[in-house]
mmCIF file of C-alpha atoms in Angstrom:
data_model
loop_
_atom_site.group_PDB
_atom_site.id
_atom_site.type_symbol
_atom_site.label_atom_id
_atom_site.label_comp_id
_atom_site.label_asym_id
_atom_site.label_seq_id
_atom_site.Cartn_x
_atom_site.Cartn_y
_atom_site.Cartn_z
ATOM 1 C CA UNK A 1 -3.558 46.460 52.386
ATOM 2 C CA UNK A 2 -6.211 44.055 51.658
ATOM 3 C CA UNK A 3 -6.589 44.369 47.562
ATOM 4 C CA UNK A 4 -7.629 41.605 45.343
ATOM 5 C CA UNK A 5 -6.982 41.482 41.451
ATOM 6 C CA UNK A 6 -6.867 37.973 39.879
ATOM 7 C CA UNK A 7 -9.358 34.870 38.032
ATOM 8 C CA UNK A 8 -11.535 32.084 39.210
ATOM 9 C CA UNK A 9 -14.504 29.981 38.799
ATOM 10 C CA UNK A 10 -17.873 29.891 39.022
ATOM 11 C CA UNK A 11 -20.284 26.844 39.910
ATOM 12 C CA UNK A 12 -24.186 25.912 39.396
ATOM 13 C CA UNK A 13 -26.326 28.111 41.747
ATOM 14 C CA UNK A 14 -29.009 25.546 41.900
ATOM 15 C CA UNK A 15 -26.779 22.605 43.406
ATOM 16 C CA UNK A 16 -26.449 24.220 46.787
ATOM 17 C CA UNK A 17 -26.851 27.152 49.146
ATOM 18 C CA UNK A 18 -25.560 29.595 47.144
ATOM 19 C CA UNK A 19 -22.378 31.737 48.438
ATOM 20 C CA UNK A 20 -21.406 35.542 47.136
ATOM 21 C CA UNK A 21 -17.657 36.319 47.276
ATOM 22 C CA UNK A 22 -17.264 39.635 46.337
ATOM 23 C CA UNK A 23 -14.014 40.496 44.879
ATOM 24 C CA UNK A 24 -14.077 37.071 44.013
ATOM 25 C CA UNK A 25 -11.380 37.081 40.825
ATOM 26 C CA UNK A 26 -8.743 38.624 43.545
ATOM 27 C CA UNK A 27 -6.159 37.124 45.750
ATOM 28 C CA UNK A 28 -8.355 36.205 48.180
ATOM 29 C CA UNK A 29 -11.761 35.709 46.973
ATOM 30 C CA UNK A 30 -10.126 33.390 44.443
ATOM 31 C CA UNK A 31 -8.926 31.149 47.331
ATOM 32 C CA UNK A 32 -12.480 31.424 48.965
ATOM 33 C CA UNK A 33 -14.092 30.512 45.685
ATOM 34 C CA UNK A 34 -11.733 27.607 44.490
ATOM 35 C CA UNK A 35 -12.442 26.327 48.411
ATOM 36 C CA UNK A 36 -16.139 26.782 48.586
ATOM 37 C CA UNK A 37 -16.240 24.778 44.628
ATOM 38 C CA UNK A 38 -13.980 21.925 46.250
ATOM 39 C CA UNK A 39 -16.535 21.692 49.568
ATOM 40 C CA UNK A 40 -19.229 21.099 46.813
ATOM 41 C CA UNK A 41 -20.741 24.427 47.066
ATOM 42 C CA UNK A 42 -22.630 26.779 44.918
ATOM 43 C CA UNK A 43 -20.256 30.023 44.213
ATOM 44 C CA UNK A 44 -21.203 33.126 43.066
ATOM 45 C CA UNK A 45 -17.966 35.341 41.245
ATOM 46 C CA UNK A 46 -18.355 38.771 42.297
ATOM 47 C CA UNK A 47 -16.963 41.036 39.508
ATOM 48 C CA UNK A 48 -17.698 43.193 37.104
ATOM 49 C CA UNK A 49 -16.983 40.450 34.569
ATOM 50 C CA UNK A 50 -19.370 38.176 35.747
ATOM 51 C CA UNK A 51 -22.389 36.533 34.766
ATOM 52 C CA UNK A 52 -23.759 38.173 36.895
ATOM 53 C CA UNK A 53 -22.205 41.190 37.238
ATOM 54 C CA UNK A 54 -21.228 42.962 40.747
ATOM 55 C CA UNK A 55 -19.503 46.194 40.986
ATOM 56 C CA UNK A 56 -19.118 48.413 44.441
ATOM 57 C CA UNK A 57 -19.407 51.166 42.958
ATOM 58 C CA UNK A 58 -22.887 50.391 40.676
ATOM 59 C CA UNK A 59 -25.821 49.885 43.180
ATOM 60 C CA UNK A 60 -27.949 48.527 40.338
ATOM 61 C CA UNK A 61 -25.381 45.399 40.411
ATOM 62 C CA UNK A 62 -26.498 44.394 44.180
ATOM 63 C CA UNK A 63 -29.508 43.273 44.164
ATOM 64 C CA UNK A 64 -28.881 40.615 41.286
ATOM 65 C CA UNK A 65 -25.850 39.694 42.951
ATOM 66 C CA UNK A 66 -27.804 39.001 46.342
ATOM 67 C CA UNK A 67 -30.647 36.601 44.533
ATOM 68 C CA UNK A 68 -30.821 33.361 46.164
ATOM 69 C CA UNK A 69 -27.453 34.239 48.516
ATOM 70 C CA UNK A 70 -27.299 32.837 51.637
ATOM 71 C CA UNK A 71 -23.746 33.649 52.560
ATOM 72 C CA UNK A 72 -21.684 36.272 51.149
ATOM 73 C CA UNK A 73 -17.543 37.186 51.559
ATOM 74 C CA UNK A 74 -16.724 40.672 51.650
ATOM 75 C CA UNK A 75 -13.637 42.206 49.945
ATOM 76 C CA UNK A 76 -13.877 45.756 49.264
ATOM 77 C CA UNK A 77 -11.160 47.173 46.405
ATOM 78 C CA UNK A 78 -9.200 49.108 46.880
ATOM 79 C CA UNK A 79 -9.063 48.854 50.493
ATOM 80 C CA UNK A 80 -11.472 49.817 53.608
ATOM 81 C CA UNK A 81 -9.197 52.501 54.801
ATOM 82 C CA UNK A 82 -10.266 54.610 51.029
ATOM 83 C CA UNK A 83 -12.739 57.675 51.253
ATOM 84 C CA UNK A 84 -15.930 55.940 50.915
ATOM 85 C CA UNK A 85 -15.530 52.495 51.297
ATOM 86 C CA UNK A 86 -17.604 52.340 54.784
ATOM 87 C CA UNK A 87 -20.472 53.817 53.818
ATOM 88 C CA UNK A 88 -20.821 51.372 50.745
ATOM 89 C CA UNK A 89 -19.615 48.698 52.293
ATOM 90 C CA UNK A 90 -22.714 49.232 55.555
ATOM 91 C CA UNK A 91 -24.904 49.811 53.280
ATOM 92 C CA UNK A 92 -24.643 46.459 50.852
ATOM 93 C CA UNK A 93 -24.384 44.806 54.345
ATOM 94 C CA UNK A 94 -27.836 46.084 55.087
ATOM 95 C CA UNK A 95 -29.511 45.064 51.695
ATOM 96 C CA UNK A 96 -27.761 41.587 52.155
ATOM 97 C CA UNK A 97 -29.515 41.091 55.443
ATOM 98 C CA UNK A 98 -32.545 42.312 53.980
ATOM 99 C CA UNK A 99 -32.651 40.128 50.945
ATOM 100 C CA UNK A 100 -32.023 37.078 53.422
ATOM 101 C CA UNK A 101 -28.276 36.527 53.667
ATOM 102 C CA UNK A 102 -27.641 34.466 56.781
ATOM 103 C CA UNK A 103 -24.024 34.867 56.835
ATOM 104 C CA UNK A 104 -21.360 37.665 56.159
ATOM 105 C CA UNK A 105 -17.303 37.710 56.776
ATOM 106 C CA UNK A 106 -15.834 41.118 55.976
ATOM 107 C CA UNK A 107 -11.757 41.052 55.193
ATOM 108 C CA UNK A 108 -10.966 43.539 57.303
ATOM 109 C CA UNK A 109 -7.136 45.641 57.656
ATOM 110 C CA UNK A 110 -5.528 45.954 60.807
ATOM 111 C CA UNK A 111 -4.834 48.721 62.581
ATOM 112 C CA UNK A 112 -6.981 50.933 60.171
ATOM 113 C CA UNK A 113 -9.442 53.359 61.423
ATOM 114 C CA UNK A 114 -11.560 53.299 58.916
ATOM 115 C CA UNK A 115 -11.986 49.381 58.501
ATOM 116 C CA UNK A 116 -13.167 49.576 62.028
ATOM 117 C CA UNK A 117 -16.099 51.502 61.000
ATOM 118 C CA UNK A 118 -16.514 48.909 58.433
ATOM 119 C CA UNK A 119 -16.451 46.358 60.775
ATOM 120 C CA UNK A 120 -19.156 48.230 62.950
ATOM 121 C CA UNK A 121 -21.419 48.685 59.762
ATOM 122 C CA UNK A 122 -21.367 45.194 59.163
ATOM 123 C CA UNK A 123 -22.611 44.268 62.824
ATOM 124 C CA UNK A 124 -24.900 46.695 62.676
ATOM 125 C CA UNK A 125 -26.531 45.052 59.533
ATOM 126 C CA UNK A 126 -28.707 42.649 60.867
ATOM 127 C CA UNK A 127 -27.463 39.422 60.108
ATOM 128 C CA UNK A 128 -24.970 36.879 61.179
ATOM 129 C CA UNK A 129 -21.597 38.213 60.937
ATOM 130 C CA UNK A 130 -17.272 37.024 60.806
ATOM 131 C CA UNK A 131 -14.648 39.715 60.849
ATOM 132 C CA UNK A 132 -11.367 38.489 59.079
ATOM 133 C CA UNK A 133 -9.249 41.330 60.408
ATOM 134 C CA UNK A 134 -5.785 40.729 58.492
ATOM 135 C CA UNK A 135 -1.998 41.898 58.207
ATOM 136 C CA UNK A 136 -0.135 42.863 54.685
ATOM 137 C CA UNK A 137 -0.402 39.389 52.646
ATOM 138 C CA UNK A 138 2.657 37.425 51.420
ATOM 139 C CA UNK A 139 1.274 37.405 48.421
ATOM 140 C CA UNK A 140 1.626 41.278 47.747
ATOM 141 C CA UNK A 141 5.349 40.493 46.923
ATOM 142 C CA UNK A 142 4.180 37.538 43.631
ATOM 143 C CA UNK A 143 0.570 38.250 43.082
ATOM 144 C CA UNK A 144 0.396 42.212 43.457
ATOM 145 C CA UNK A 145 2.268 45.601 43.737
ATOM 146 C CA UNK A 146 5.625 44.636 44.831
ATOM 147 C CA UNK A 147 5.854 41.928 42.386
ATOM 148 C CA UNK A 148 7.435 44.498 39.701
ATOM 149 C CA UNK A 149 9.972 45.519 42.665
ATOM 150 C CA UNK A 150 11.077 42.011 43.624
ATOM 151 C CA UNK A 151 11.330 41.506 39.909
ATOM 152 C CA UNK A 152 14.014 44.462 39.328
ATOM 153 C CA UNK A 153 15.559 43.615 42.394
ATOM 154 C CA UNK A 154 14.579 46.520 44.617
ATOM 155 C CA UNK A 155 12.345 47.045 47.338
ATOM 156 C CA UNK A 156 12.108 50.728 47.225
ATOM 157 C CA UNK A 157 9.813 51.792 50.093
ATOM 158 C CA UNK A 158 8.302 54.570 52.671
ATOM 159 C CA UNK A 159 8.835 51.543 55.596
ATOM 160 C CA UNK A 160 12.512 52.694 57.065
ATOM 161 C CA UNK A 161 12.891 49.428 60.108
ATOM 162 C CA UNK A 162 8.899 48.873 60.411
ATOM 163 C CA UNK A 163 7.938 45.317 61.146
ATOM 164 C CA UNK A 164 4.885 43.411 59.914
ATOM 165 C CA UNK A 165 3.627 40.262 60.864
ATOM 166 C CA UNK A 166 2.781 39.282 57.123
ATOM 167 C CA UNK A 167 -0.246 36.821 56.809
ATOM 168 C CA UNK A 168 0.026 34.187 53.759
ATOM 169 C CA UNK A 169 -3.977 34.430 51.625
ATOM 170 C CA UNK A 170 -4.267 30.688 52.005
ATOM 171 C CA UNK A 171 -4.530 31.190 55.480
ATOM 172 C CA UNK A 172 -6.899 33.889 55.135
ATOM 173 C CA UNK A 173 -9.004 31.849 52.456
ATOM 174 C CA UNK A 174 -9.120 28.764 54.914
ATOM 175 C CA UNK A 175 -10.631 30.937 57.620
ATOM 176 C CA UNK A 176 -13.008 32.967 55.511
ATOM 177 C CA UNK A 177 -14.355 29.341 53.848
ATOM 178 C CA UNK A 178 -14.872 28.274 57.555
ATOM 179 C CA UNK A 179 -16.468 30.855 58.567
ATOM 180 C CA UNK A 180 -18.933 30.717 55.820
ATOM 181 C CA UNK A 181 -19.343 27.298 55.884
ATOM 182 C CA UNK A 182 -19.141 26.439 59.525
ATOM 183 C CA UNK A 183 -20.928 26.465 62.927
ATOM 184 C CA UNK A 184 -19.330 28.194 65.792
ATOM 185 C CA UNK A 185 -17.710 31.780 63.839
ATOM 186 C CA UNK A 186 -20.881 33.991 64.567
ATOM 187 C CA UNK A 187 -19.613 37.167 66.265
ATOM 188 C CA UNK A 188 -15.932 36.375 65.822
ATOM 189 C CA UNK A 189 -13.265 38.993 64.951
ATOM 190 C CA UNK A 190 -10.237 36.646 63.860
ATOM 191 C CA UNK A 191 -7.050 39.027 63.677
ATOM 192 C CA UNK A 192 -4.887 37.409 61.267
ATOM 193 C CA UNK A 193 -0.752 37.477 61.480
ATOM 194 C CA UNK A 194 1.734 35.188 60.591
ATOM 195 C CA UNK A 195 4.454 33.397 63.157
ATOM 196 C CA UNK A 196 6.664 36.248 62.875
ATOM 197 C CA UNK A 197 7.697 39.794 62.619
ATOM 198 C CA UNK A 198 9.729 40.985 60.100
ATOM 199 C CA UNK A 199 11.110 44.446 58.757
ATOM 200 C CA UNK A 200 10.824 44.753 55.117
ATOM 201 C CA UNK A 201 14.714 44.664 55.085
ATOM 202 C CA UNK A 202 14.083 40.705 56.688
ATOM 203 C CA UNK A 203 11.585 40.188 53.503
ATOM 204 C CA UNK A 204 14.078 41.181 50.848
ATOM 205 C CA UNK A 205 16.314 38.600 52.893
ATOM 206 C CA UNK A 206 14.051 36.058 52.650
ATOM 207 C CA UNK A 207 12.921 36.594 49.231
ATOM 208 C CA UNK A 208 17.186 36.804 48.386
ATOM 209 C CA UNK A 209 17.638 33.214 50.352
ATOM 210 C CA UNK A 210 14.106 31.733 48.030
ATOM 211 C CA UNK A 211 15.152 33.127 44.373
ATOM 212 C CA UNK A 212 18.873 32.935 44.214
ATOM 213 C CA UNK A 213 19.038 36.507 43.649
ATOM 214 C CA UNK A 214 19.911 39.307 45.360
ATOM 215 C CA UNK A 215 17.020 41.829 46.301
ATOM 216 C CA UNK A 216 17.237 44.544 48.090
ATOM 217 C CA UNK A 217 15.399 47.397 50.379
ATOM 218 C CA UNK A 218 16.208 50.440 49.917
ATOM 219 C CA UNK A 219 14.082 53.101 52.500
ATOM 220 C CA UNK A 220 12.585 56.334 50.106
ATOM 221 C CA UNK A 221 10.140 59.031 51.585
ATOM 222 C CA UNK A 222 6.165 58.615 51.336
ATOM 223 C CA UNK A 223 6.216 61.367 48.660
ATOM 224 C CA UNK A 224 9.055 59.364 46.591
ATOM 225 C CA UNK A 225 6.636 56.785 46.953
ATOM 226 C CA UNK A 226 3.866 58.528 45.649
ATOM 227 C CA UNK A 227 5.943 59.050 42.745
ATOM 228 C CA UNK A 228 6.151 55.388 41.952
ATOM 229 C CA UNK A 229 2.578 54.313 42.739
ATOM 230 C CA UNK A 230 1.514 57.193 40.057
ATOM 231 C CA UNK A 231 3.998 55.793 37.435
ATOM 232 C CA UNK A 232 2.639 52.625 38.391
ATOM 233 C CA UNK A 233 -1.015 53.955 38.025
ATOM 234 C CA UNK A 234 -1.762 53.341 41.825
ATOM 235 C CA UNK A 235 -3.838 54.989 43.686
ATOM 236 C CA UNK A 236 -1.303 57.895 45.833
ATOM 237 C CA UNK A 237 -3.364 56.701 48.681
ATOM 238 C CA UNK A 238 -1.497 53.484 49.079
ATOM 239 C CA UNK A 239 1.332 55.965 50.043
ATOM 240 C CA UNK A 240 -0.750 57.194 53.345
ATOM 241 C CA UNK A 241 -1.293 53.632 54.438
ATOM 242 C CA UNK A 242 2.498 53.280 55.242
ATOM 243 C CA UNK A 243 2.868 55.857 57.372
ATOM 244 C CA UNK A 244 -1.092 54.806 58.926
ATOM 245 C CA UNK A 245 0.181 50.864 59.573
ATOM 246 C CA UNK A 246 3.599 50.805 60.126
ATOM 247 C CA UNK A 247 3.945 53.328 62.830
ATOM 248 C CA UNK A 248 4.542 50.320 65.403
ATOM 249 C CA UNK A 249 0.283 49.633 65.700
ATOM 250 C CA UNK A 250 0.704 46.726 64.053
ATOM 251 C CA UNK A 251 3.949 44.797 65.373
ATOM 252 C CA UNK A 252 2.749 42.454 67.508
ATOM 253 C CA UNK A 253 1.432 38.806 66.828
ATOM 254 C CA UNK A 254 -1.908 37.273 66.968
ATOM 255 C CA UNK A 255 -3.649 34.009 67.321
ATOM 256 C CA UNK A 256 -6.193 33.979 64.734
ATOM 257 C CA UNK A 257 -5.448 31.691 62.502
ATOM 258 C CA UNK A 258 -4.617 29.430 65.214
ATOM 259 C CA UNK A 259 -8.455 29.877 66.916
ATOM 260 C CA UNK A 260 -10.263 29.404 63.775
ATOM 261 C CA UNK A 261 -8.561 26.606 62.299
ATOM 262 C CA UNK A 262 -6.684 24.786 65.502
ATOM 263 C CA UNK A 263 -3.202 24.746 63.327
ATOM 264 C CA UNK A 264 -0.328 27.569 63.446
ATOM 265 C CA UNK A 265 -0.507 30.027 60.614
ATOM 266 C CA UNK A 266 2.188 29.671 57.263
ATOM 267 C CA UNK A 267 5.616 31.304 57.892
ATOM 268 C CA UNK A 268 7.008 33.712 55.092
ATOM 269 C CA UNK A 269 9.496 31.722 53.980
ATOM 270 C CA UNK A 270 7.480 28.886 53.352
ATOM 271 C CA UNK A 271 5.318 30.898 51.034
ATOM 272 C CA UNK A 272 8.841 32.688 49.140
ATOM 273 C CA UNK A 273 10.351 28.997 48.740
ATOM 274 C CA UNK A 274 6.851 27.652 47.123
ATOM 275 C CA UNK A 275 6.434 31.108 45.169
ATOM 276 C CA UNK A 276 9.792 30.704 43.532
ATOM 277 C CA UNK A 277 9.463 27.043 43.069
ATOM 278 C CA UNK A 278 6.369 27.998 41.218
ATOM 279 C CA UNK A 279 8.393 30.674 39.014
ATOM 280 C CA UNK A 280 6.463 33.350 40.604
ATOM 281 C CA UNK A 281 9.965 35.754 40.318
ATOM 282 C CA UNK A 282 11.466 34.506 37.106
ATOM 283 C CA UNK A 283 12.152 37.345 34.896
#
């Protein structure tokens, strides 16, 4: 699940070629922005809150959004794999060629279908073109939905022994800036993993061993689930990419972050010692 939902910054269009990242205020496009500020370069937020404004669903947002762009990041809430989300996302890849964007890296899900056809529409589009094709993020368990479960003490979820190789979003941000900003990521699909598998019974070990406290996974049906996410006011969809993902497509490893960047990618444990260091869990 590739969602983003958080804040960042925004810096003067006229200093340098100017970047888009779309769902720039989320968990990744907030790494990609802070990044692309620190290189010096010329960010524009992505958001409906913005300046200037950008919303997937409100064509009249694009085109404003796309003035004086030469590279834009793709991150498409709620995820690629949603009714809809291809279509929009081709077409928006189309106009950005057409309005002169030289560069585009789509976050892409792994082992989706539909984010596939994604990744074909953005090919297709005419322009230079990155595929950041990623696992479930670390950061899902601090920065997003599971953050309320960790908090309570209970992963409750439709995953029975599925493994994952979760990716951390500073890896994913550090490849997305390079791609954007770099020579030599033209036509590359970068599948993104971290070091290591692990069942979401390993997680609520690891995230146990980094907070002190004991938290736990507890297996429930897809349609339990459903009853959560709607108490939660998720989408029930999220429920159908469990059982998509985490039939066994996904648990193997991949060298991504590794062929992008030259360095090995951030182990979960890392990230769940920093997160708690950083009070991420305290109640």
């Amino acid at each position: 699940m590739t969602n983003d939902t958080q804040n960042s910054r925004q810096t003067d269009p006229t200093s340098s070629p100017l970047v888009l990242v779309t769902g720039g205020t989320g968990k990744t496009g907030r790494r990609v922005a802070e990044r692309l500020t620190d290189r010096g370069r010329a960010v524009r937020i992505g958001s409906r809150s913005a300046a200037v404004p950008f919303d997937w669903n409100d064509e009249s947002t694009w085109v404003p959004a796309l003035d004086g762009v030469t590279a834009a990041y793709l991150s498409y809430y709620p995820d690629l794999a949603f009714p809809g989300a291809v279509e929009t996302v081709g077409k928006f890849a189309r106009l950005a060629a057409k309005t002169g964007v030289e560069r585009l890296v789509l976050l892409s899900g792994r082992g989706e279908e539909a984010a596939r056809a994604a990744e074909d529409a953005v090919r297709e589009a005419g322009t230079g073109w990155t595929v950041v094709r990623c696992a479930w993020f670390n950061q899902n368990f601090d920065e997003s939905f599971f953050l309320e479960p960790v908090l309570s003490g209970e992963l409750a979820l439709p995953t029975g022994a599925a493994v994952e190789p979760f990716v951390d979003a500073d890896d994913i941000a550090d490849v997305a800036v390079a791609a954007l900003t770099e020579d030599g990521h033209h036509g590359e699909v970068y599948e993104l993993t971290g070091p290591r598998l692990l069942s979401f019974a390993d997680v609520a070990a690891e995230l146990t061993a980094a907070t002190g406290r004991e938290i736990r996974f507890t297996p429930i049906s897809v349609e339990e689930y459903r009853t959560v996410l709607a108490a939660a006011g998720l989408p029930g969809d999220f429920a159908d990419l469990f059982t998509l993902i985490l039939d066994g497509r996904n648990a193997h490893l991949s060298d991504g972050v590794r062929r992008a960047l030259g360095r090995e990618p951030r182990d979960f444990a890392a990230f769940a010692r920093e997160a708690a260091a950083g009070g991420a869990w305290n109640a």
